[in-house]
CSV table of C-alpha atoms in Angstrom, one decimal:
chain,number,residue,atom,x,y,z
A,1166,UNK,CA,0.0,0.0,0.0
A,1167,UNK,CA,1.2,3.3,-1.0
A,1168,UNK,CA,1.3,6.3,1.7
A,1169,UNK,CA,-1.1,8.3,3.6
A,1170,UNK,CA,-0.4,11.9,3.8
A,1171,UNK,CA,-2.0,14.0,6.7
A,1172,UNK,CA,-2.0,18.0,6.2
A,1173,UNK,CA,-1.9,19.2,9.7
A,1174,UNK,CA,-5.0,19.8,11.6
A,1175,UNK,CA,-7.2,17.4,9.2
A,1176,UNK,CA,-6.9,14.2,11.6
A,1177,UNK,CA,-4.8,12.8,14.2
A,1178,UNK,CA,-1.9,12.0,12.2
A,1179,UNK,CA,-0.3,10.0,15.3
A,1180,UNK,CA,-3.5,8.1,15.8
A,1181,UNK,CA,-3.9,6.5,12.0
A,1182,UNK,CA,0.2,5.9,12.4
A,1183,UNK,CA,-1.0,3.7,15.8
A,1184,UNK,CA,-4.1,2.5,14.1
A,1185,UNK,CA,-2.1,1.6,10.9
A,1186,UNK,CA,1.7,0.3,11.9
A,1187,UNK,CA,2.1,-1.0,8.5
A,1188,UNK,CA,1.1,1.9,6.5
A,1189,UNK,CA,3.3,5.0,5.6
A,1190,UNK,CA,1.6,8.2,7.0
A,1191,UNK,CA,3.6,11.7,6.2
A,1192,UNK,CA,2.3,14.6,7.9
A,1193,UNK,CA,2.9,18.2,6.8
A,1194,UNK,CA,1.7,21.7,7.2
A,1195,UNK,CA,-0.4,22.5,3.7
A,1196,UNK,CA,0.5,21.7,0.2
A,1197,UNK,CA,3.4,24.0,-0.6
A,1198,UNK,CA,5.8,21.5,0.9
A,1199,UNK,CA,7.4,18.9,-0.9
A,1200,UNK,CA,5.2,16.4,-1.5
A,1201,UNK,CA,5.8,13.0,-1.1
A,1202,UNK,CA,5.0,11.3,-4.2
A,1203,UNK,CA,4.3,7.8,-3.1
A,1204,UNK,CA,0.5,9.7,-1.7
A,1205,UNK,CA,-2.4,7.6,-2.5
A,1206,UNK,CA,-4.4,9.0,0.1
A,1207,UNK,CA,-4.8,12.7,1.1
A,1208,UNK,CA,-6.1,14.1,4.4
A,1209,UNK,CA,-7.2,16.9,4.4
A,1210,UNK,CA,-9.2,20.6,6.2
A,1211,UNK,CA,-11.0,23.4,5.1
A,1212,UNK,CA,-9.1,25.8,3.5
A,1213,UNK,CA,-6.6,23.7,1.1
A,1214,UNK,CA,-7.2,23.8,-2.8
A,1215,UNK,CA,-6.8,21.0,-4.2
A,1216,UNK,CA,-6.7,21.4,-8.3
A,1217,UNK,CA,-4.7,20.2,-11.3
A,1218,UNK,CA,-1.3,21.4,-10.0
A,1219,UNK,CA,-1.5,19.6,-6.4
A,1220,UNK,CA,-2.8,16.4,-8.8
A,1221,UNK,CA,-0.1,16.8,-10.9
A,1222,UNK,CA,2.4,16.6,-8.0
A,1223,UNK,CA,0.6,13.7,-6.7
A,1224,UNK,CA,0.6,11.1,-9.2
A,1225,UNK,CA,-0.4,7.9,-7.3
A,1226,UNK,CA,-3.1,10.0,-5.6
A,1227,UNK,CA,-6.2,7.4,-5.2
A,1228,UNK,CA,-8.4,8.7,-2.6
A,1229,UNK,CA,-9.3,12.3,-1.2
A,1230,UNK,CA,-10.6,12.1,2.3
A,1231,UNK,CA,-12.2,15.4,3.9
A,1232,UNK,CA,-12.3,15.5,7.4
A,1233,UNK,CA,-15.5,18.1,7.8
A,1234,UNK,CA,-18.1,19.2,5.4
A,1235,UNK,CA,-17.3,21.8,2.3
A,1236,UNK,CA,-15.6,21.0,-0.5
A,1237,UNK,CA,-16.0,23.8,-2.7
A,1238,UNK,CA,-11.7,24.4,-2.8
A,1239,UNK,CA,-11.7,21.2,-4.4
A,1240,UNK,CA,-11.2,20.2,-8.0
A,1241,UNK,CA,-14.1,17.3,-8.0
A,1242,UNK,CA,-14.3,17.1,-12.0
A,1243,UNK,CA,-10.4,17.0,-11.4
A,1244,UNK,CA,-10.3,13.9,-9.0
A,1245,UNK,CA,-13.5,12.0,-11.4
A,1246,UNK,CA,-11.2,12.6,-14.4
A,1247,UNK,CA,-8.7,10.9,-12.9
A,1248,UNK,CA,-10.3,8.3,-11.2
A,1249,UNK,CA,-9.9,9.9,-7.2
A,1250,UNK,CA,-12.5,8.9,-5.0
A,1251,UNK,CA,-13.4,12.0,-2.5
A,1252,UNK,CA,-15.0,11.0,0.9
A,1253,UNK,CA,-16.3,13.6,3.6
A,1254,UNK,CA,-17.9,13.6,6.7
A,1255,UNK,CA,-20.5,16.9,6.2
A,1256,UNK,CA,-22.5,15.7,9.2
A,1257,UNK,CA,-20.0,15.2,12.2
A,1258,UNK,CA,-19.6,19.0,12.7
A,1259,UNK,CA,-22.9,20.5,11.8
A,1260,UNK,CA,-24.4,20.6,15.6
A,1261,UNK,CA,-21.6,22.6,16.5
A,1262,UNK,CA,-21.7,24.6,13.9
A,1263,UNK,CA,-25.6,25.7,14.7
A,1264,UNK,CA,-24.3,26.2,18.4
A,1265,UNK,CA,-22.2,28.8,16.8
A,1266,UNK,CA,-25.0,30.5,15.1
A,1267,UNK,CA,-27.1,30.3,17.6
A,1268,UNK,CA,-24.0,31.8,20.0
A,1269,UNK,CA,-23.5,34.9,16.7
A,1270,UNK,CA,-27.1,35.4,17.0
A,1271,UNK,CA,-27.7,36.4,20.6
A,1272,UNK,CA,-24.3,38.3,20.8
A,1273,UNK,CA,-25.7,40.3,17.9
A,1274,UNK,CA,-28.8,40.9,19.3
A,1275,UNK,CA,-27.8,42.3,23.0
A,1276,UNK,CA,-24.8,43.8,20.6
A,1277,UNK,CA,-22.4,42.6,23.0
A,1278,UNK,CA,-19.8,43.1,19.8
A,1279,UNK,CA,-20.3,46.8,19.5
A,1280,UNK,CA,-19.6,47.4,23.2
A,1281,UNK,CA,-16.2,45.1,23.1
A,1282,UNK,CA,-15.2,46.9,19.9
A,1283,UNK,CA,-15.9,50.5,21.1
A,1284,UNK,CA,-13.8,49.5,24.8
A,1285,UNK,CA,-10.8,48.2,22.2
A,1286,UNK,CA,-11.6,51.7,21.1
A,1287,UNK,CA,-11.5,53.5,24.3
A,1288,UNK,CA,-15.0,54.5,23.7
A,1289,UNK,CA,-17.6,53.7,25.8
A,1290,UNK,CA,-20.5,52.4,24.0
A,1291,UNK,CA,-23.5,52.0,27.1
A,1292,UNK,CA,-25.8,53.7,25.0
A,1293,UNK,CA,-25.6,52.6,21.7
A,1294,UNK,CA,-25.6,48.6,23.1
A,1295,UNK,CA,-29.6,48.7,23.3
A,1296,UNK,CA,-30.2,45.6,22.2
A,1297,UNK,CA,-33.4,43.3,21.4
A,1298,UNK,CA,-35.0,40.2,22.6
A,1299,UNK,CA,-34.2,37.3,20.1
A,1300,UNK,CA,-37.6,35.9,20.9
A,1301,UNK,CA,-38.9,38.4,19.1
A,1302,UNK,CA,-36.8,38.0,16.5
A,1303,UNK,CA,-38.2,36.3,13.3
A,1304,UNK,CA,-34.8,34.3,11.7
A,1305,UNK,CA,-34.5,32.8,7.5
A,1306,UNK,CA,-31.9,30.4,6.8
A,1307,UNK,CA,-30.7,30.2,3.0
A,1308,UNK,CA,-29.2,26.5,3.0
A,1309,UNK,CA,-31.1,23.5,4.1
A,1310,UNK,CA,-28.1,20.9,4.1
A,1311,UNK,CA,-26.7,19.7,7.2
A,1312,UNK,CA,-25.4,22.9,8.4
A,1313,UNK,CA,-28.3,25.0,7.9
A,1314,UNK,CA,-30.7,22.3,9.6
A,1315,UNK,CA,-28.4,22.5,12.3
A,1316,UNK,CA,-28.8,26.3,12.7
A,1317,UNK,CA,-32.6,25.5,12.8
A,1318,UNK,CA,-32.2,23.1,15.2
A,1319,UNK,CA,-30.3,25.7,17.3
A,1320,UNK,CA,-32.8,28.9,16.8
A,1321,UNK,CA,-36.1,27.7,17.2
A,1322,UNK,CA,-36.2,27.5,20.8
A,1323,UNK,CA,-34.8,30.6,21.4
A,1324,UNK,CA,-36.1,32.7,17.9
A,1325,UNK,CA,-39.9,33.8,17.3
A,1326,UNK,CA,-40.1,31.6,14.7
A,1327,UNK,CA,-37.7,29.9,11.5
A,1328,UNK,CA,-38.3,29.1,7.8
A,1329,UNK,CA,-36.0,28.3,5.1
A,1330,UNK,CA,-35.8,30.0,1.9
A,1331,UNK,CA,-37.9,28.1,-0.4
A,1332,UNK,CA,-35.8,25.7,-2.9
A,1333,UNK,CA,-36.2,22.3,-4.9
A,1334,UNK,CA,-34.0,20.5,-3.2
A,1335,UNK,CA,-34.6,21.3,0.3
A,1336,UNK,CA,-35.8,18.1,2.4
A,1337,UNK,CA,-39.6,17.7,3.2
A,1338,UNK,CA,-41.4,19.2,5.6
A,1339,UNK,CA,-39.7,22.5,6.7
A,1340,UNK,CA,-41.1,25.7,7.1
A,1341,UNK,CA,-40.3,27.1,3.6
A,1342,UNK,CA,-41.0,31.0,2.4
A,1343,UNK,CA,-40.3,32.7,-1.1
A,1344,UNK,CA,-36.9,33.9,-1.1
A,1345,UNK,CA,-38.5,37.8,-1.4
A,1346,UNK,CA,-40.9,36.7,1.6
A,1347,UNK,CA,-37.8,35.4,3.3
A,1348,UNK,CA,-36.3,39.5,2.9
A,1349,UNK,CA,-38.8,40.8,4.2
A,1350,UNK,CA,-40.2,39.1,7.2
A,1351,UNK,CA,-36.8,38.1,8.9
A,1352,UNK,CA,-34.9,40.0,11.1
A,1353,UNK,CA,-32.6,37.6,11.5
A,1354,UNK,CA,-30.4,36.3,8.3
A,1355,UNK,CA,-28.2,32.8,8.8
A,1356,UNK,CA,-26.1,32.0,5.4
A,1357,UNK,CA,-25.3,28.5,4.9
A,1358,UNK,CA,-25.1,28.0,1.6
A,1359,UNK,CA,-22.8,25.9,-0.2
A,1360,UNK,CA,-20.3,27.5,-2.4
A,1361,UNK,CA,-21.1,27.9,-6.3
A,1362,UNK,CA,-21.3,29.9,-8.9
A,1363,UNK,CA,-24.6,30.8,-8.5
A,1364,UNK,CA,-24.0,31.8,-5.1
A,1365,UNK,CA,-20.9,33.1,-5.2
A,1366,UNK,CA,-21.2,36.9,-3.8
A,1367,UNK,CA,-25.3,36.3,-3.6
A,1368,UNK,CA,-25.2,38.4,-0.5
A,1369,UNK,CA,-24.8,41.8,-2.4
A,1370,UNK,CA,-26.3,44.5,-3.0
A,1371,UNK,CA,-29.6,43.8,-4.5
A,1372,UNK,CA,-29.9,40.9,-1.2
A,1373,UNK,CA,-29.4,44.4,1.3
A,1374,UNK,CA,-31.2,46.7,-0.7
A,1375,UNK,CA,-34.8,44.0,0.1
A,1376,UNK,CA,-33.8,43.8,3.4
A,1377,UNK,CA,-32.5,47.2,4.9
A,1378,UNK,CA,-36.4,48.5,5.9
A,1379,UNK,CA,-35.9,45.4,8.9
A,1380,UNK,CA,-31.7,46.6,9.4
A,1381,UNK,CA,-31.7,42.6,10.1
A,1382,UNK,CA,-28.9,40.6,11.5
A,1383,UNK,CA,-26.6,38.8,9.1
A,1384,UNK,CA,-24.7,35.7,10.3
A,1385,UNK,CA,-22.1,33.7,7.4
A,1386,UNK,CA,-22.1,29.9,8.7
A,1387,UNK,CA,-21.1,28.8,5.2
A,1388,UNK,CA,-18.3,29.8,3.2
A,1389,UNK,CA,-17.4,33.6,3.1
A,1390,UNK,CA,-17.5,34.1,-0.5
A,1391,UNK,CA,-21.1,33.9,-0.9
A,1392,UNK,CA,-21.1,37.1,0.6
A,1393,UNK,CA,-19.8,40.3,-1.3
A,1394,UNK,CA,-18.0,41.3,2.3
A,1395,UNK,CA,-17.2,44.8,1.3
A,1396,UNK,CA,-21.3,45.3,0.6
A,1397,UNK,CA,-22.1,43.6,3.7
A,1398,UNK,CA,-19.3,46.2,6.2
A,1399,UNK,CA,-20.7,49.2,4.1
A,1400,UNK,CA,-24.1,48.2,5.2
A,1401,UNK,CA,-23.3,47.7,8.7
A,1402,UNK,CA,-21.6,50.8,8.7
A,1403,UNK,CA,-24.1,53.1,7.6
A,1404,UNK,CA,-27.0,51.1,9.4
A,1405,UNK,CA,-28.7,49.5,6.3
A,1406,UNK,CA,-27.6,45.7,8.7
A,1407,UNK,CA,-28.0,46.1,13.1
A,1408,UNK,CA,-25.3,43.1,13.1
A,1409,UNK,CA,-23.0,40.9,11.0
A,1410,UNK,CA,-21.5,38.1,11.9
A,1411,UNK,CA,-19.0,35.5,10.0
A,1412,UNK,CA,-17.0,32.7,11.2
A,1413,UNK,CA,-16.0,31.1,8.0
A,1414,UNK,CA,-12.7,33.5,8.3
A,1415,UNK,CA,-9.6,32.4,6.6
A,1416,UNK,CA,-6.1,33.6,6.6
A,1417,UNK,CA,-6.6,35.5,3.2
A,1418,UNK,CA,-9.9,37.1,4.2
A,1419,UNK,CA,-7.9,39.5,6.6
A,1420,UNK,CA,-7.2,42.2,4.8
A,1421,UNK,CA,-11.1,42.5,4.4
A,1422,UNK,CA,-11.9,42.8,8.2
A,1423,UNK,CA,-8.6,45.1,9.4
A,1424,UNK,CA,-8.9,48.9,9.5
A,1425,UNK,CA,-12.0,50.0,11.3
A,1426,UNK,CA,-11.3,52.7,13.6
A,1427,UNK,CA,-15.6,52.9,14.2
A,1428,UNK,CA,-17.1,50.7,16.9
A,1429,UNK,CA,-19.0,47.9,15.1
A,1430,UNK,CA,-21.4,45.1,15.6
A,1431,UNK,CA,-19.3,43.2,14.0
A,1432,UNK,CA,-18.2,39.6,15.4
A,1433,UNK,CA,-16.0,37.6,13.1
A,1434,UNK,CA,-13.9,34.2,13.9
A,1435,UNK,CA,-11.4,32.2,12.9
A,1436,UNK,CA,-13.4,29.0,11.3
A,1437,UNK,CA,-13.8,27.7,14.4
A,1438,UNK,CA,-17.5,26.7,13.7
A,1439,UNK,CA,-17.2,23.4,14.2
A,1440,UNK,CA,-13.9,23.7,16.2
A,1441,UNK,CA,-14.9,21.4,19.4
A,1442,UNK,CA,-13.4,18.6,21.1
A,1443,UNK,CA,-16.4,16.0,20.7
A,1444,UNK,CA,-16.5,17.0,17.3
A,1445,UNK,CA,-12.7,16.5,16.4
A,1446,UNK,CA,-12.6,13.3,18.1
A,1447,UNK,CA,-15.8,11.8,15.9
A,1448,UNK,CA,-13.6,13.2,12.9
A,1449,UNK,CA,-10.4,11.3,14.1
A,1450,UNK,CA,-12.2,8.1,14.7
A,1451,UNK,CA,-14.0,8.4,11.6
A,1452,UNK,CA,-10.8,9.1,9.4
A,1453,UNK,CA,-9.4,6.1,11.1
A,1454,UNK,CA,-11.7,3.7,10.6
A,1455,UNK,CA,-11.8,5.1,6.7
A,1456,UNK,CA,-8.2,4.8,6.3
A,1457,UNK,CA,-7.9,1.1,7.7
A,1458,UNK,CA,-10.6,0.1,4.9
A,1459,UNK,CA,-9.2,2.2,2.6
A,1460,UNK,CA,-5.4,0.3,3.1
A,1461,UNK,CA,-7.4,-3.2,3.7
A,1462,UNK,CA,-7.1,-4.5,0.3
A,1463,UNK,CA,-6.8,-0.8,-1.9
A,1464,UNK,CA,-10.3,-1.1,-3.0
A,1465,UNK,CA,-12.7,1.8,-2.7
A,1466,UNK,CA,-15.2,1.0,0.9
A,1467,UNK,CA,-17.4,3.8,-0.4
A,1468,UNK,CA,-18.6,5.3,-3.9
A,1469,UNK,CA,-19.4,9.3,-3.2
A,1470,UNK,CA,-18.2,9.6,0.3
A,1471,UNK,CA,-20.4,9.7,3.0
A,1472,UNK,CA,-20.3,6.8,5.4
């Protein structure tokens, strides 16, 4: 059996080395390193493209294996052409994901962000931290996969009342409204939609201009680039959104959150959405168990991914 290769933070590299005595498992920081070309499996996170130049460098490359949910920063026509089977876990992290947004949510409401801003500041902000009740609070979710159901999950008890933006695909049974409906009977706003063309940058313009008359709250549980970010700071700037947050944060979105000098109800994080203990150690043992059927016998356990 060729190697395993483990980019750092994905799994418990030391764990599938236990698990798997008699299989190679290299372990590095991201893909800009050397790469060991005897890889048949790669283990990956959030935040590391794979595309025709990793492939290249990768040429025994059999099996992709995500460790969490999105997969939008990989090349999947890329790993079909070639004959790379992608597996993924999109479930594992979802409840903590909603415990986020449901975390984002009330912050935003009491707009305990503004306040912590303004002290950074050395302003104090008693006055302008008037907050609302989230019961009263009517919340839409754009995205009924795992991560949006989770956000649901997380809300209702606490929210006025949910419903999902109305779409095909969506699972049966949920409380479903016209997207334009959605705008403008929800003060609350939770993005999780996956990453495509057709949503890249949906949250725009046109998205703030329906729903400024309720200066709703805006939370980003999905991936960052559905969201024109610059629209969405402009907005909460000059009141059009009462809160934005986003947690779906990477190193190269920086540049768009630095600067402010203006107390904001702004609360942004690291990724760390599903960044918990209980989940990381479902998404070890899961990787683990994947990997010893993967290196069984070299035949493929799962067609599609999801076990």
């Amino acid at each position: 059996m060729s190697a395993v290769l483990v980019l750092r933070g994905a799994a418990d590299a030391s764990a599938i080395r236990r698990a798997l005595p008699d299989v190679l498992v290299h372990e590095l920081p991201n893909l800009d390193s050397p790469m060991p070309t005897d890889t048949a499996v790669l283990v990956l996170r959030s935040g590391i493209r794979v595309g025709e130049r990793e492939l290249d460098a990768l040429p025994h490359l059999r099996h992709v294996v995500r460790a969490g949910s999105g997969i939008d920063h990989i090349n999947v026509n890329a790993l079909r052409h070639r004959g790379i089977t992608l597996h993924r876990n999109a479930e594992a992290g979802a409840g903590a994901v909603g415990e986020w947004v449901l975390a984002a949510a009330l912050a935003l409401a009491r707009r305990i962000p503004l306040g912590h801003h303004g002290l950074l500041l050395g302003q104090h902000e008693k006055q302008a931290c008037m907050g609302a009740s989230l019961g009263t609070l009517a919340a839409g979710i754009w995205g009924a996969g795992p991560v949006g159901l989770a956000a649901d999950w997380a809300l209702a008890p606490y929210v006025g009342r949910t419903a999902f933006a109305a779409w095909p695909s969506n699972p049966p049974g949920l409380r479903e409204l016209t997207p334009t409906a959605l705008m403008e009977q929800s003060q609350v706003h939770v993005i999780a939609l996956p990453l495509r063309p057709t949503t890249e940058q949906l949250i725009g313009e046109d998205f703030l201009a329906h729903v400024s008359p309720q200066r709703p709250l805006l939370i980003c549980a999905g991936r960052l680039e559905t969201l024109d970010v610059a629209a969405c700071l402009r907005a909460l700037a000059d009141g059009r959104l009462s809160g934005l947050a986003l947690d779906p944060v990477e190193r190269e979105h920086l540049p768009l959150l630095t600067g402010s000098t203006t107390p904001l109800n702004l609360l942004a994080s690291p990724h760390i959405g599903a960044q918990r203990s209980d989940v990381r150690g479902a998404l070890d043992r899961w990787a683990v168990d994947l990997l010893k059927e993967i290196t069984a016998d070299d035949k493929i356990p799962i067609e599609g991914g999801h076990r």
